């Protein structure tokens, strides 16, 4: 399995040791769990954003009607130079 060396400050390393001890796990497992949780959160945010984009695109006319002031100007409209 590929590995990654990660550097921590002395304070961070001591905090990791303490947390791992309190949880009854190794520092390696603690860091891996934290990274895995962040990866899962990132994926969930990406999926949520994509679901919102699809929802918005499929209801764009309804949003335009409900919020006309937020619509971009149509070409040819607006102030003349």
XYZ file of N, CA and C in Angstrom:
243
model
N 0.855 -1.177 0.000
C 0.000 0.000 0.000
C 0.898 1.236 0.000
N 0.588 2.221 -0.836
C 1.372 3.456 -0.848
C 1.316 4.151 0.514
N 2.355 4.894 0.813
C 2.431 5.611 2.093
C 2.716 7.080 1.841
N 2.548 7.863 2.888
C 2.770 9.301 2.811
C 3.413 9.746 4.116
N 4.522 10.439 4.024
C 5.150 11.005 5.213
C 4.553 12.382 5.448
N 4.121 12.617 6.670
C 3.499 13.893 7.014
C 4.263 14.491 8.185
N 4.585 15.761 8.059
C 5.311 16.445 9.128
C 4.333 17.214 10.009
N 4.599 17.165 11.324
C 3.790 17.875 12.311
C 4.718 18.691 13.198
N 4.195 19.757 13.748
C 4.968 20.506 14.738
C 5.050 19.653 16.009
N 5.955 20.033 16.902
C 6.076 19.294 18.164
C 4.753 19.303 18.924
N 4.084 20.439 18.917
C 2.804 20.568 19.631
C 1.742 19.666 19.005
N 1.649 19.684 17.665
C 0.674 18.840 16.981
C 0.940 17.363 17.240
N 2.203 16.990 17.214
C 2.569 15.604 17.450
C 2.193 15.167 18.866
N 2.453 16.023 19.826
C 2.081 15.706 21.206
C 0.562 15.603 21.350
N -0.161 16.505 20.697
C -1.627 16.438 20.734
C -2.131 15.139 20.102
N -1.525 14.753 18.981
C -1.910 13.492 18.336
C -1.657 12.302 19.252
N -0.507 12.305 19.913
C -0.194 11.221 20.861
C -1.248 11.135 21.955
N -1.600 12.290 22.496
C -2.572 12.332 23.594
C -3.942 11.852 23.132
N -4.377 12.325 21.987
C -5.694 11.924 21.468
C -5.708 10.432 21.169
N -4.658 9.929 20.547
C -4.589 8.502 20.234
C -4.632 7.680 21.522
N -3.915 8.128 22.521
C -3.912 7.422 23.811
C -5.311 7.417 24.421
N -5.973 8.576 24.410
C -7.328 8.674 24.971
C -8.313 7.770 24.239
N -8.125 7.621 22.933
C -9.039 6.804 22.136
C -8.630 5.335 22.070
N -7.463 5.043 22.616
C -6.992 3.674 22.615
C -6.638 3.170 21.228
N -6.050 4.031 20.436
C -5.673 3.671 19.068
C -4.256 4.145 18.788
N -3.736 3.785 17.663
C -2.396 4.246 17.292
C -2.488 5.616 16.630
N -1.367 6.318 16.611
C -1.333 7.613 15.934
C -1.566 7.425 14.441
N -1.003 6.373 13.882
C -1.184 6.091 12.461
C -2.665 5.898 12.135
N -3.356 5.119 12.960
C -4.786 4.884 12.734
C -5.585 6.175 12.903
N -5.210 6.970 13.892
C -5.907 8.234 14.134
C -5.790 9.167 12.935
N -4.573 9.317 12.409
C -4.351 10.202 11.266
C -5.050 9.655 10.026
N -4.989 8.342 9.830
C -5.650 7.744 8.672
C -7.163 7.941 8.748
N -7.743 7.742 9.917
C -9.191 7.947 10.087
C -9.581 9.393 9.808
N -8.752 10.331 10.275
C -9.034 11.751 10.036
C -8.986 12.069 8.549
N -7.980 11.534 7.865
C -7.860 11.777 6.428
C -9.029 11.132 5.682
N -9.377 9.911 6.046
C -10.489 9.221 5.388
C -11.801 9.976 5.604
N -11.997 10.511 6.797
C -13.213 11.278 7.085
C -13.258 12.548 6.239
N -12.112 13.204 6.070
C -12.074 14.416 5.263
C -12.327 14.102 3.795
N -11.786 12.983 3.314
C -12.034 12.562 1.932
C -13.522 12.303 1.732
N -14.147 11.610 2.679
C -15.583 11.317 2.575
C -16.403 12.608 2.593
N -16.016 13.556 3.451
C -16.725 14.840 3.518
C -16.580 15.594 2.204
N -15.380 15.598 1.650
C -15.131 16.279 0.381
C -15.982 15.676 -0.739
N -16.020 14.349 -0.807
C -16.839 13.678 -1.826
C -18.310 14.017 -1.649
N -18.778 14.017 -0.404
C -20.183 14.331 -0.147
C -20.513 15.757 -0.568
N -19.603 16.693 -0.309
C -19.820 18.076 -0.730
C -19.857 18.193 -2.246
N -18.965 17.474 -2.921
C -18.965 17.488 -4.388
C -20.271 16.915 -4.927
N -20.710 15.794 -4.366
C -21.954 15.176 -4.815
C -23.150 16.085 -4.542
N -23.150 16.740 -3.382
C -24.226 17.668 -3.058
C -24.256 18.856 -4.004
N -23.087 19.386 -4.320
C -23.012 20.508 -5.251
C -23.509 20.101 -6.632
N -23.148 18.914 -7.070
C -23.603 18.432 -8.377
C -25.107 18.212 -8.379
N -25.650 17.672 -7.294
C -27.096 17.475 -7.194
C -27.804 18.831 -7.242
N -27.243 19.843 -6.572
C -27.840 21.176 -6.609
C -27.793 21.748 -8.020
N -26.647 21.593 -8.695
C -26.543 22.109 -10.073
C -27.582 21.459 -10.981
N -27.755 20.147 -10.845
C -28.758 19.457 -11.664
C -30.167 19.950 -11.336
N -30.456 20.102 -10.040
C -31.772 20.584 -9.623
C -32.008 21.996 -10.153
N -31.025 22.858 -9.984
C -31.161 24.235 -10.440
C -31.358 24.287 -11.948
N -30.581 23.502 -12.697
C -30.686 23.493 -14.155
C -32.060 22.998 -14.602
N -32.595 22.014 -13.900
C -33.891 21.478 -14.309
C -35.053 22.382 -13.899
N -34.794 23.366 -13.039
C -35.841 24.293 -12.596
C -35.463 25.744 -12.884
N -34.587 25.949 -13.880
C -34.072 27.297 -14.123
C -35.166 28.300 -14.473
N -36.184 27.868 -15.219
C -37.261 28.790 -15.573
C -38.054 29.209 -14.340
N -38.272 28.267 -13.433
C -38.982 28.595 -12.196
C -38.176 29.570 -11.342
N -36.861 29.355 -11.248
C -36.015 30.270 -10.490
C -35.999 31.647 -11.150
N -35.930 31.676 -12.470
C -35.922 32.958 -13.189
C -37.206 33.732 -12.928
N -38.338 33.022 -12.912
C -39.620 33.688 -12.667
C -39.733 34.168 -11.223
N -39.220 33.373 -10.300
C -39.323 33.724 -8.884
C -38.344 34.822 -8.475
N -37.199 34.897 -9.157
C -36.167 35.867 -8.799
C -35.684 36.624 -10.034
N -36.554 37.408 -10.651
C -36.176 38.081 -11.902
C -35.029 39.081 -11.740
N -34.895 39.680 -10.576
C -33.822 40.651 -10.367
C -32.439 39.991 -10.343
N -32.409 38.685 -10.147
C -31.134 37.974 -10.097
C -30.714 37.420 -11.450
N -31.526 37.620 -12.459
C -31.209 37.115 -13.795
C -30.182 38.029 -14.462
N -29.237 37.436 -15.184
C -28.264 38.277 -15.896
C -28.954 39.029 -17.033
N -28.443 40.195 -17.368
C -29.062 40.956 -18.462
C -28.926 40.208 -19.786
N -29.944 40.364 -20.619
C -29.936 39.757 -21.946
C -29.067 40.625 -22.837
N -28.338 40.008 -23.779
C -27.496 40.780 -24.685
C -28.325 41.863 -25.359
N -27.757 43.038 -25.416
C -28.464 44.148 -26.043
C -29.188 45.006 -25.021
N -29.407 44.469 -23.802
C -30.049 45.266 -22.753
C -28.988 45.935 -21.917
N -29.381 46.816 -21.093
C -28.441 47.475 -20.192
C -28.089 48.857 -20.713
N -27.070 49.430 -20.115
C -26.678 50.794 -20.454
C -25.845 50.820 -21.720
N -26.059 51.870 -22.483
C -25.248 52.084 -23.690
C -23.938 52.732 -23.295
N -22.916 52.463 -24.082
C -21.576 53.020 -23.782
C -21.502 54.466 -24.131
